[in-house]
PDB file of C-alpha atoms in Angstrom:
ATOM      1  CA  MET A  16       3.609   1.484  -1.803  1.00  0.00           C
ATOM      2  CA  GLU A  17       5.766  -1.322  -1.944  1.00  0.00           C
ATOM      3  CA  LEU A  18       9.069   1.298  -0.900  1.00  0.00           C
ATOM      4  CA  ALA A  19       6.976   2.146   1.921  1.00  0.00           C
ATOM      5  CA  ARG A  20       6.119  -1.391   3.169  1.00  0.00           C
ATOM      6  CA  ALA A  21       9.635  -2.112   3.159  1.00  0.00           C
ATOM      7  CA  ALA A  22      11.214   1.430   4.460  1.00  0.00           C
ATOM      8  CA  ALA A  23       8.602   0.450   7.436  1.00  0.00           C
ATOM      9  CA  ALA A  24      10.360  -2.942   7.893  1.00  0.00           C
ATOM     10  CA  GLU A  25      13.291  -1.541   8.050  1.00  0.00           C
ATOM     11  CA  ALA A  26      12.989   0.892  10.230  1.00  0.00           C
ATOM     12  CA  ARG A  27      10.911  -1.606  12.665  1.00  0.00           C
ATOM     13  CA  ARG A  28      14.150  -3.857  12.806  1.00  0.00           C
ATOM     14  CA  LEU A  29      16.642  -1.189  13.078  1.00  0.00           C
ATOM     15  CA  ASP A  30      14.054   0.456  15.643  1.00  0.00           C
ATOM     16  CA  MET A  31      14.372   3.619  14.185  1.00  0.00           C
ATOM     17  CA  PRO A  32      10.681   5.310  15.646  1.00  0.00           C
ATOM     18  CA  GLY A  33      11.321   8.686  12.958  1.00  0.00           C
ATOM     19  CA  LEU A  34      11.245   6.607  10.075  1.00  0.00           C
ATOM     20  CA  LEU A  35       8.437   4.597  10.980  1.00  0.00           C
ATOM     21  CA  ARG A  36       6.388   6.814  11.512  1.00  0.00           C
ATOM     22  CA  THR A  37       6.921   8.350   8.457  1.00  0.00           C
ATOM     23  CA  ALA A  38       6.104   5.114   6.506  1.00  0.00           C
ATOM     24  CA  ASP A  39       3.397   4.312   8.244  1.00  0.00           C
ATOM     25  CA  THR A  40       1.465   7.434   7.532  1.00  0.00           C
ATOM     26  CA  ARG A  41       2.235   6.626   3.606  1.00  0.00           C
ATOM     27  CA  LEU A  42       0.731   3.328   4.285  1.00  0.00           C
ATOM     28  CA  ALA A  43      -2.143   4.710   6.231  1.00  0.00           C
ATOM     29  CA  ASP A  44      -2.296   7.784   3.117  1.00  0.00           C
ATOM     30  CA  PRO A  45      -4.806   6.286   0.389  1.00  0.00           C
ATOM     31  CA  ALA A  46      -3.992   8.728  -1.590  1.00  0.00           C
ATOM     32  CA  ALA A  47      -0.403   8.301  -1.084  1.00  0.00           C
ATOM     33  CA  GLU A  48      -1.434   4.548  -3.291  1.00  0.00           C
ATOM     34  CA  ALA A  49      -3.557   6.429  -6.123  1.00  0.00           C
ATOM     35  CA  ARG A  50      -0.406   8.914  -6.631  1.00  0.00           C
ATOM     36  CA  ALA A  51       1.541   5.966  -6.788  1.00  0.00           C
ATOM     37  CA  GLU A  52      -0.692   4.245  -9.450  1.00  0.00           C
ATOM     38  CA  ASP A  53      -1.524   6.986 -11.386  1.00  0.00           C
ATOM     39  CA  PRO A  54       1.440   9.881 -10.935  1.00  0.00           C
ATOM     40  CA  LEU A  55      -0.612  12.340 -13.152  1.00  0.00           C
ATOM     41  CA  THR A  56      -2.695  15.454 -12.194  1.00  0.00           C
ATOM     42  CA  PRO A  57      -5.878  15.596 -13.683  1.00  0.00           C
ATOM     43  CA  ARG A  58      -4.813  18.269 -16.501  1.00  0.00           C
ATOM     44  CA  GLU A  59      -1.736  16.118 -17.460  1.00  0.00           C
ATOM     45  CA  ARG A  60      -4.423  13.523 -18.118  1.00  0.00           C
ATOM     46  CA  GLU A  61      -6.248  15.319 -19.734  1.00  0.00           C
ATOM     47  CA  VAL A  62      -2.967  16.347 -22.327  1.00  0.00           C
ATOM     48  CA  ALA A  63      -1.625  12.948 -22.031  1.00  0.00           C
ATOM     49  CA  GLY A  64      -5.144  11.462 -23.174  1.00  0.00           C
ATOM     50  CA  LEU A  65      -4.543  14.288 -26.488  1.00  0.00           C
ATOM     51  CA  VAL A  66      -1.520  13.458 -27.534  1.00  0.00           C
ATOM     52  CA  ALA A  67      -2.867  10.020 -27.189  1.00  0.00           C
ATOM     53  CA  GLN A  68      -5.351  11.025 -29.949  1.00  0.00           C
ATOM     54  CA  ALA A  69      -2.099  12.570 -32.159  1.00  0.00           C
ATOM     55  CA  LEU A  70      -2.994  15.742 -31.457  1.00  0.00           C
ATOM     56  CA  SER A  71      -0.189  18.573 -31.866  1.00  0.00           C
ATOM     57  CA  ASN A  72       1.092  20.639 -28.953  1.00  0.00           C
ATOM     58  CA  ARG A  73      -0.521  23.059 -30.471  1.00  0.00           C
ATOM     59  CA  GLU A  74      -4.147  21.182 -31.257  1.00  0.00           C
ATOM     60  CA  VAL A  75      -3.735  20.149 -27.469  1.00  0.00           C
ATOM     61  CA  ALA A  76      -3.403  24.104 -26.382  1.00  0.00           C
ATOM     62  CA  ARG A  77      -6.259  24.912 -28.908  1.00  0.00           C
ATOM     63  CA  THR A  78      -8.356  22.503 -27.568  1.00  0.00           C
ATOM     64  CA  LEU A  79      -7.757  23.157 -23.830  1.00  0.00           C
ATOM     65  CA  VAL A  80      -7.490  26.687 -24.338  1.00  0.00           C
ATOM     66  CA  LEU A  81      -3.730  26.803 -23.150  1.00  0.00           C
ATOM     67  CA  SER A  82      -0.928  28.209 -24.001  1.00  0.00           C
ATOM     68  CA  GLU A  83       1.689  25.731 -26.184  1.00  0.00           C
ATOM     69  CA  ARG A  84       4.489  26.393 -23.930  1.00  0.00           C
ATOM     70  CA  ALA A  85       2.124  25.096 -20.946  1.00  0.00           C
ATOM     71  CA  VAL A  86       1.271  22.466 -23.214  1.00  0.00           C
ATOM     72  CA  GLU A  87       4.902  21.855 -23.140  1.00  0.00           C
ATOM     73  CA  CYS A  88       6.002  21.977 -19.754  1.00  0.00           C
ATOM     74  CA  HIS A  89       3.064  19.501 -18.993  1.00  0.00           C
ATOM     75  CA  LEU A  90       4.226  17.173 -21.964  1.00  0.00           C
ATOM     76  CA  ARG A  91       7.696  17.288 -19.611  1.00  0.00           C
ATOM     77  CA  SER A  92       6.641  16.760 -16.446  1.00  0.00           C
ATOM     78  CA  ILE A  93       3.577  13.943 -17.759  1.00  0.00           C
ATOM     79  CA  LEU A  94       7.186  12.407 -19.436  1.00  0.00           C
ATOM     80  CA  ALA A  95       9.422  12.904 -16.447  1.00  0.00           C
ATOM     81  CA  LYS A  96       6.851  11.454 -13.809  1.00  0.00           C
ATOM     82  CA  THR A  97       6.278   8.273 -16.019  1.00  0.00           C
ATOM     83  CA  GLY A  98       9.991   7.504 -17.249  1.00  0.00           C
ATOM     84  CA  LEU A  99       8.842   7.678 -20.783  1.00  0.00           C
ATOM     85  CA  THR A 100      11.107   9.527 -23.231  1.00  0.00           C
ATOM     86  CA  THR A 101       8.703   9.595 -26.337  1.00  0.00           C
ATOM     87  CA  ARG A 102       5.124  10.548 -27.467  1.00  0.00           C
ATOM     88  CA  THR A 103       4.714   6.922 -29.138  1.00  0.00           C
ATOM     89  CA  GLU A 104       5.606   5.821 -25.391  1.00  0.00           C
ATOM     90  CA  LEU A 105       3.373   8.306 -23.902  1.00  0.00           C
ATOM     91  CA  THR A 106       0.542   6.748 -26.143  1.00  0.00           C
ATOM     92  CA  ARG A 107       1.069   2.931 -25.651  1.00  0.00           C
ATOM     93  CA  TRP A 108       1.307   3.518 -21.521  1.00  0.00           C
ATOM     94  CA  TYR A 109      -2.104   6.029 -21.692  1.00  0.00           C
ATOM     95  CA  LEU A 110      -3.744   3.623 -23.993  1.00  0.00           C
ATOM     96  CA  GLN A 111      -2.498   0.755 -21.821  1.00  0.00           C
ATOM     97  CA  ARG A 112      -3.770   2.044 -18.492  1.00  0.00           C
ATOM     98  CA  SER A 113      -7.058   3.568 -19.891  1.00  0.00           C
ATOM     99  CA  GLN A 114      -8.374  -0.201 -21.010  1.00  0.00           C
ATOM    100  CA  PRO A 115     -10.329  -1.919 -18.512  1.00  0.00           C
TER     101      PRO A 115
END
């Protein structure tokens, strides 16, 4: 969200209406702010929650009635979106975000 604000300010300064329109659209879209705060899809959040409970990919797959391959794909996507590299980092990240 901060990047959209910076882009809008720079677009105003440089008199670039196309870029300004794009930045203003992002700023006006409340869903964009929610995505910036939580980049995961609902299914990815489910997978992350089960991984945070120390379930293996096989156990996550069984719980969510998915293939292990699908769980692996979700896990790769989660790690890419969050910038994390290990299940331990993911667990820490998930637990910190889950606390009120």
